[in-house]
mmCIF file of C-alpha atoms in Angstrom:
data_model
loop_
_atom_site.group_PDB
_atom_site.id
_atom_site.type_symbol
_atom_site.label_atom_id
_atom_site.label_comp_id
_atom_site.label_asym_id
_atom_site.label_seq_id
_atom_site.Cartn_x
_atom_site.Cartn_y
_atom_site.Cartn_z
ATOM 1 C CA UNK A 1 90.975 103.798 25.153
ATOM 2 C CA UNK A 2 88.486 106.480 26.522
ATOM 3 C CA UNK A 3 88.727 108.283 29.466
ATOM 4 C CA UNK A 4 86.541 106.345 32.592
ATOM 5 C CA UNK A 5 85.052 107.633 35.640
ATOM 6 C CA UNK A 6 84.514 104.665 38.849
ATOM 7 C CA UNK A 7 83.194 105.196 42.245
ATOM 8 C CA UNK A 8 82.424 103.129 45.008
ATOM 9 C CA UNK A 9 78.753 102.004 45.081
ATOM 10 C CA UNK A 10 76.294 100.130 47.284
ATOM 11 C CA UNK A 11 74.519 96.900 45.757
ATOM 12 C CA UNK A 12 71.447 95.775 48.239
ATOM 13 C CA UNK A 13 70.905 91.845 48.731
ATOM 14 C CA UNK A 14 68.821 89.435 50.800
ATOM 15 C CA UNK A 15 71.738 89.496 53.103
ATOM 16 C CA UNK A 16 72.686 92.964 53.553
ATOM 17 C CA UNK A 17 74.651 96.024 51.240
ATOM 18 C CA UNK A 18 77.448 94.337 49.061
ATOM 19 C CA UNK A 19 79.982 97.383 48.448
ATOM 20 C CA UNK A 20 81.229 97.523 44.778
ATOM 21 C CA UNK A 21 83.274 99.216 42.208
ATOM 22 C CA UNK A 22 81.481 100.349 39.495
ATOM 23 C CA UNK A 23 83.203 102.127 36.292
ATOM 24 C CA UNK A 24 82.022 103.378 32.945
ATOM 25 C CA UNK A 25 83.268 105.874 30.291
ATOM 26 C CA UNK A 26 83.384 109.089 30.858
ATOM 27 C CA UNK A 27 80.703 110.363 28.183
ATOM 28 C CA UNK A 28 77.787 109.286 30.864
ATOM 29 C CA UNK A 29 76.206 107.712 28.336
ATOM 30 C CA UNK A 30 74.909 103.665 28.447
ATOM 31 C CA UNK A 31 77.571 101.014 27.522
ATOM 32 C CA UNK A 32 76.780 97.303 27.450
ATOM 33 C CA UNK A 33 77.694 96.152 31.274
ATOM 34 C CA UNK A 34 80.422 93.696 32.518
ATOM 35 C CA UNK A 35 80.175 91.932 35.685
ATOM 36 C CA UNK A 36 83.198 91.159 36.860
ATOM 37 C CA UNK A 37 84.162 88.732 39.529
ATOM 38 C CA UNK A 38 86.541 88.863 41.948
ATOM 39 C CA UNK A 39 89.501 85.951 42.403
ATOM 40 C CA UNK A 40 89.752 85.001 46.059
ATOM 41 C CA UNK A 41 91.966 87.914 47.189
ATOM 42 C CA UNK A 42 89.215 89.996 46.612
ATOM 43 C CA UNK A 43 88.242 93.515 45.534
ATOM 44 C CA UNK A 44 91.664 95.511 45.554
ATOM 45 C CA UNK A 45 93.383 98.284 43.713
ATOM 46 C CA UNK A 46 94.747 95.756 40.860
ATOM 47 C CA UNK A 47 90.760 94.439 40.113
ATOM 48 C CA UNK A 48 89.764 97.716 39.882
ATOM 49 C CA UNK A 49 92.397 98.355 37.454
ATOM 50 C CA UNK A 50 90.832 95.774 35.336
ATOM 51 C CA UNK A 51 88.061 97.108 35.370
ATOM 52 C CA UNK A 52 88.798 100.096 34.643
ATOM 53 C CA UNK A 53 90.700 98.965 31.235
ATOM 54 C CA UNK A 54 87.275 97.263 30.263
ATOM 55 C CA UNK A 55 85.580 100.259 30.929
ATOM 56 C CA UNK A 56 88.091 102.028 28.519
ATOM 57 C CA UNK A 57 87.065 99.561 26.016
ATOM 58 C CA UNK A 58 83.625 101.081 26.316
ATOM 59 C CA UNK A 59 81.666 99.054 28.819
ATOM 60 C CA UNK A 60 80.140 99.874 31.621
ATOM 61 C CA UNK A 61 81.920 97.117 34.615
ATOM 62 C CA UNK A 62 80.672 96.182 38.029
ATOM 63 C CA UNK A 63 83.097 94.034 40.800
ATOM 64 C CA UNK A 64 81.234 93.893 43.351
ATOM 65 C CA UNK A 65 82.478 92.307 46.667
ATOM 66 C CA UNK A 66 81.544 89.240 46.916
ATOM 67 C CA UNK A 67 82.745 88.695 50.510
ATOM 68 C CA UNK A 68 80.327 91.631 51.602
ATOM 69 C CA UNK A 69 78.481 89.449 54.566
ATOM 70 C CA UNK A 70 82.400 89.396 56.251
ATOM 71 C CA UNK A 71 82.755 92.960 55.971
ATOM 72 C CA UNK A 72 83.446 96.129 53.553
ATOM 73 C CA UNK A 73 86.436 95.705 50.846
ATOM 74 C CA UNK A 74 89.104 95.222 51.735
ATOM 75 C CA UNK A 75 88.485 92.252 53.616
ATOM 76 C CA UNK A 76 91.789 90.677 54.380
ATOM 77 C CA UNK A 77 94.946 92.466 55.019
ATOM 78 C CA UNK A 78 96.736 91.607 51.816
ATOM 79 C CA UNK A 79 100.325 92.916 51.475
ATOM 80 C CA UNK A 80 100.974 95.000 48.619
ATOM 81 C CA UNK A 81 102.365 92.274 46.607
ATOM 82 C CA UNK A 82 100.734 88.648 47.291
ATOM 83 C CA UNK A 83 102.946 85.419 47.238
ATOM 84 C CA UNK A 84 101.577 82.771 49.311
ATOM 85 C CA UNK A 85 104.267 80.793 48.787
ATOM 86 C CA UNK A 86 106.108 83.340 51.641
ATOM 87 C CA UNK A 87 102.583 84.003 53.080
ATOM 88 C CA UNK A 88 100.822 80.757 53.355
ATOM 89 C CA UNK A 89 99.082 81.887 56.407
ATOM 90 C CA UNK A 90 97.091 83.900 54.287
ATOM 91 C CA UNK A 91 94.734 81.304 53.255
ATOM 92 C CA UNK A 92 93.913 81.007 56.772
ATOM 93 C CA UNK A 93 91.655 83.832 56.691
ATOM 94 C CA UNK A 94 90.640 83.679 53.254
ATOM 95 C CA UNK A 95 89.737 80.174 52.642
ATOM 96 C CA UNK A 96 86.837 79.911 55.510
ATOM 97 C CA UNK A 97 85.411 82.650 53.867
ATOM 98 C CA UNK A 98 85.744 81.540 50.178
ATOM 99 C CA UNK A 99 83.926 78.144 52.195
ATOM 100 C CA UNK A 100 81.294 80.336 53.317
ATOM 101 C CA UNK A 101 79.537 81.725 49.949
ATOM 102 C CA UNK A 102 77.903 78.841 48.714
ATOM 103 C CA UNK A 103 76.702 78.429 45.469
ATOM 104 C CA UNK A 104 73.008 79.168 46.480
ATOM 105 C CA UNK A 105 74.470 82.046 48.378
ATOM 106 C CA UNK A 106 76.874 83.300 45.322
ATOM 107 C CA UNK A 107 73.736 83.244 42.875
ATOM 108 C CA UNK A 108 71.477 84.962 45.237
ATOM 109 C CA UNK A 109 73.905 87.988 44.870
ATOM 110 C CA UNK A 110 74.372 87.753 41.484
ATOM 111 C CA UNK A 111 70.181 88.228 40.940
ATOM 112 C CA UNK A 112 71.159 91.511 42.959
ATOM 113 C CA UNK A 113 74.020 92.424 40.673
ATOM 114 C CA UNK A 114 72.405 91.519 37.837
ATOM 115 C CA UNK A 115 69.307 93.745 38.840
ATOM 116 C CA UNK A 116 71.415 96.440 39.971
ATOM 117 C CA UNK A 117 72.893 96.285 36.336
ATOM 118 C CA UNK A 118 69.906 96.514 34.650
ATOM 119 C CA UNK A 119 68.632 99.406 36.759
ATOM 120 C CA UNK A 120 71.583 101.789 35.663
ATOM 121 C CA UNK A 121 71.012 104.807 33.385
ATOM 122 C CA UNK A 122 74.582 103.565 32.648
ATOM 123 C CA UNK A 123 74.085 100.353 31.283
ATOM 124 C CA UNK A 124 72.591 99.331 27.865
ATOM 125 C CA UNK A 125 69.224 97.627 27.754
ATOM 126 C CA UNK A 126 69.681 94.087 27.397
ATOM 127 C CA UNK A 127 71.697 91.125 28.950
ATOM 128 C CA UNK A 128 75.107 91.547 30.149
ATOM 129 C CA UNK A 129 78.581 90.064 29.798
ATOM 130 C CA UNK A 130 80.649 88.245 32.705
ATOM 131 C CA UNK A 131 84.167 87.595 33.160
ATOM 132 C CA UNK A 132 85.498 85.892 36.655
ATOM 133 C CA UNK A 133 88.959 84.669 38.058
ATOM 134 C CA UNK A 134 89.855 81.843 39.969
ATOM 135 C CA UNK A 135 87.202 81.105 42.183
ATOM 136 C CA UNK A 136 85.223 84.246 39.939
ATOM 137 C CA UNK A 137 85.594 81.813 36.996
ATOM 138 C CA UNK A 138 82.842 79.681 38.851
ATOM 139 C CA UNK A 139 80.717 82.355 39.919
ATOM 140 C CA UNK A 140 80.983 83.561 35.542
ATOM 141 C CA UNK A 141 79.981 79.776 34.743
ATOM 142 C CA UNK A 142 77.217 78.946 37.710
ATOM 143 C CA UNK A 143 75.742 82.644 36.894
ATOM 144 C CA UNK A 144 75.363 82.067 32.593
ATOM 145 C CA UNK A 145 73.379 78.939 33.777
ATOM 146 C CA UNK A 146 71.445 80.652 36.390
ATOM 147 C CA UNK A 147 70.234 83.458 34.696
ATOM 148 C CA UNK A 148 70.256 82.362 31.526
ATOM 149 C CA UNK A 149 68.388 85.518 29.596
ATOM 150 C CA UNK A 150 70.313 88.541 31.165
ATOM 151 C CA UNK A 151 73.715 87.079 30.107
ATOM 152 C CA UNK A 152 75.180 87.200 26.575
ATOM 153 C CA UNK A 153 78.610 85.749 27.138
ATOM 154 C CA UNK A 154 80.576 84.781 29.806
ATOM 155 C CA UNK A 155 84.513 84.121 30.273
ATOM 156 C CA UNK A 156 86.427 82.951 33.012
ATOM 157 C CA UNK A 157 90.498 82.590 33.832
ATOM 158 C CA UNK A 158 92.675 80.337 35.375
ATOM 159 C CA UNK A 159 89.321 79.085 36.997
ATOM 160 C CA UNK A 160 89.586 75.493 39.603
ATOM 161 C CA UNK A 161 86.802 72.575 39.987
ATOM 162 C CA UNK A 162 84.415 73.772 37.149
ATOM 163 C CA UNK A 163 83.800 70.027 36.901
ATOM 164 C CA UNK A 164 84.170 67.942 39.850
ATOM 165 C CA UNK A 165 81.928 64.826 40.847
ATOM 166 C CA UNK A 166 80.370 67.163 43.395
ATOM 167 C CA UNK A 167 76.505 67.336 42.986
ATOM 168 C CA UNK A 168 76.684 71.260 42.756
ATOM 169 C CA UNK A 169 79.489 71.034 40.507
ATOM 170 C CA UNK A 170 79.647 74.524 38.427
ATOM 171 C CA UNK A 171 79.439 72.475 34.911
ATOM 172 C CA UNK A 172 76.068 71.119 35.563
ATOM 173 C CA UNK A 173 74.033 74.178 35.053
ATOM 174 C CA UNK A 174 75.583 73.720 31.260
ATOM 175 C CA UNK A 175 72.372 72.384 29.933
ATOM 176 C CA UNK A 176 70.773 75.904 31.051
ATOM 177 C CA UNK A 177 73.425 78.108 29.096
ATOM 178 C CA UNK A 178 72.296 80.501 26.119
ATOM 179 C CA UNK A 179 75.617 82.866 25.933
ATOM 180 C CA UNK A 180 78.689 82.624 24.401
ATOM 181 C CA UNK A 181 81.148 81.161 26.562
ATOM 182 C CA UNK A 182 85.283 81.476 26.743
ATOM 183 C CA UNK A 183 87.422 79.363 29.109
ATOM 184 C CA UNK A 184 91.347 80.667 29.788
ATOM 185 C CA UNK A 185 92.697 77.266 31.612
ATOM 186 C CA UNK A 186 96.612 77.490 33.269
ATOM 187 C CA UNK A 187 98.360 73.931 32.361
ATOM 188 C CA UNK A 188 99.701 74.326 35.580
ATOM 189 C CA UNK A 189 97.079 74.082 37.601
ATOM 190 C CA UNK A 190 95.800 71.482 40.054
ATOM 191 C CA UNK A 191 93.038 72.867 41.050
ATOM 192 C CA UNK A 192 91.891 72.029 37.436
ATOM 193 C CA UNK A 193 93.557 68.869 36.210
ATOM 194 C CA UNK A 194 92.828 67.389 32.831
ATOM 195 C CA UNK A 195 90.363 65.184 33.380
ATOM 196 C CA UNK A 196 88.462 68.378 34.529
ATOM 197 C CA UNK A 197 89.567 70.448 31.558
ATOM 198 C CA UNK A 198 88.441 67.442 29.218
ATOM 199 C CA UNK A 199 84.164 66.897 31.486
ATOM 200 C CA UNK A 200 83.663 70.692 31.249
ATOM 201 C CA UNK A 201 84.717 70.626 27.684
ATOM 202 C CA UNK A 202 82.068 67.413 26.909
ATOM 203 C CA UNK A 203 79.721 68.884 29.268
ATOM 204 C CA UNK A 204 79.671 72.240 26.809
ATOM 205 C CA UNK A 205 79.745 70.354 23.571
ATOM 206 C CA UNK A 206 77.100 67.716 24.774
ATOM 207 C CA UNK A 207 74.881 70.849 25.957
ATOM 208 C CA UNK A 208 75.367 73.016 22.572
ATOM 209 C CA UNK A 209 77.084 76.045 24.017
ATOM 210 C CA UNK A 210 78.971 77.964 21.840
ATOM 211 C CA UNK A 211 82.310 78.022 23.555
ATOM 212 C CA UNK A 212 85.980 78.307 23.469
ATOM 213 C CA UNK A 213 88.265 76.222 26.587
ATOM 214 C CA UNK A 214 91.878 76.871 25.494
ATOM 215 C CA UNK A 215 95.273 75.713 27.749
ATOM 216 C CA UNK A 216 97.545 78.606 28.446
ATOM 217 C CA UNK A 217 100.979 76.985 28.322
ATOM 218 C CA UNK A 218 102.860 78.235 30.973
ATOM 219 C CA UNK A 219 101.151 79.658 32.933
ATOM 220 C CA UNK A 220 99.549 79.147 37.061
ATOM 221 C CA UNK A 221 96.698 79.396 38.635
ATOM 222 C CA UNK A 222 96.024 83.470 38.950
ATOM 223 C CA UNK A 223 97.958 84.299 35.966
ATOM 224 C CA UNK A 224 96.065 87.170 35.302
ATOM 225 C CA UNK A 225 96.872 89.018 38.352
ATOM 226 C CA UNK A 226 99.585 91.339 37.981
ATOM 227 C CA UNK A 227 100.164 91.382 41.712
ATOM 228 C CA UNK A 228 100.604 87.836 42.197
ATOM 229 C CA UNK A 229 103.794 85.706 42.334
ATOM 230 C CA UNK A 230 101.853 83.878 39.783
ATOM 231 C CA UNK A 231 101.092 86.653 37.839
ATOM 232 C CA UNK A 232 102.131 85.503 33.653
ATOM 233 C CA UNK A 233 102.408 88.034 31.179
ATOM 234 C CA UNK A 234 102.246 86.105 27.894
ATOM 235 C CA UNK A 235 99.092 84.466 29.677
ATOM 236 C CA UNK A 236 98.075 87.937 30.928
ATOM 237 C CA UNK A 237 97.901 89.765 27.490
ATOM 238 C CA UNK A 238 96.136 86.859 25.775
ATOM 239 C CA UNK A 239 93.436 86.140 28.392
ATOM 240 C CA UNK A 240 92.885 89.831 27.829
ATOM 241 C CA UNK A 241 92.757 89.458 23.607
ATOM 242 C CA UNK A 242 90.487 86.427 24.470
ATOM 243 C CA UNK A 243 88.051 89.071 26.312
ATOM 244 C CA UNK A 244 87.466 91.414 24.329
ATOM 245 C CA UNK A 245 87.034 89.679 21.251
ATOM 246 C CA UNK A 246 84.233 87.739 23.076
ATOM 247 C CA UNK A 247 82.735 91.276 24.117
ATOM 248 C CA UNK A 248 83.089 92.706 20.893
ATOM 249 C CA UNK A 249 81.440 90.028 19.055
ATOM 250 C CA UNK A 250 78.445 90.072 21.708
ATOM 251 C CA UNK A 251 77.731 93.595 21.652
#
């Protein structure tokens, strides 16, 4: 792990000024970029960790807020530990919102990251890799089909309805995909049941992407998030393994 160095910077939109953290080792020098996408509690202290870890890896990592048209980061009042089990009133602020970005909306924004990205001294020339969680892993998956030649590879975690019967339905843009994808599903999930798990895995193979969908036994929805009740550690360190083998084989 190198040293990093983040700040807080401003991404401009269609809509507005999405506010962002952006991190990158500390040498100043170009590293192949990451865009990173948030889970529905949005950008916090423990995503920024995250990031930060990539960055030690030796990427240069964007999370930008994707909630930006509702306000600067943070943009609920999230207690410092989040169990909605306790809190359930929490989704009453956050799920109108999570409503609210549309998939036309969410892939307008990610041109602007994207762009952003490739207008950094900071970032390699080239495409870029993604990585989302929970409602992130859709915005990794709709985003590799969108903009099919400025991403290399793509991952997602403990991601829900990536294949629904919905006509904008995330796995439909698979026929679109160039990168490398990987898929970290929870088994314990029901915002992804099997017969999900099973269309986005035909969908891919049908298509020709080069993927990986693997079942995490064990493990919830928002097992990556160390600040979660549902936070899983055995999940945890192997959705991280999982990343950085995909990064390391695409850059």
């Amino acid at each position: 792990m190198t040293s990093v160095q983040g700040t807080s910077v401003g991404i401009r939109t269609e809509d507005g000024v999405a506010d962002a953290y952006l991190v990158h080792p500390g040498d100043g020098l170009p590293h192949p970029g990451v865009l990173l996408f948030q889970d529905a509690f949005g950008l916090r202290p423990h995503l920024t960790s995250m990031a930060d870890r990539l960055a030690g890896a030796g990427y240069t990592v964007l999370v930008p807020n994707v909630f930006y048209r509702h306000g600067r980061s943070p943009v609920f009042e999230l207690p410092e530990f989040i169990d909605t089990d306790s809190r359930p009133d929490l989704w009453d602020s956050i799920v109108p919102v999570m409503q609210s970005l549309t998939p036309e909306l969410a892939m307008r924004d990610a041109g602007a990251y994207l762009g952003w990205l490739a207008g950094s001294p900071l970032v390699a020339d080239g495409p870029v890799a993604l990585t989302g969680y929970c409602m992130g892993a859709r915005l990794s998956l709709l985003t590799a089909g969108t903009y099919p030649d400025r991403v290399a590879a793509a991952a997602g975690f403990h991601g829900g309805r990536l294949a629904t019967e919905a006509p904008d339905s995330p796995h439909l843009v698979a026929e679109h995909i160039t990168a490398e994808l990987y898929f970290g599903h929870a088994d314990e999930d029901p915002s992804l049941p099997p017969e999900q798990i099973q269309l986005l895995e035909d969908t891919l193979t049908k298509a020709g992407v080069r993927h990986r969908c693997e079942v995490y036994p064990g493990a919830h929805h928002g097992f990556t998030q160390a600040d979660t009740a549902a936070y899983h550690r055995e999940g945890d360190e192997r959705h991280w393994a999982a990343l950085l083998d995909l990064l390391q084989r695409t850059f």
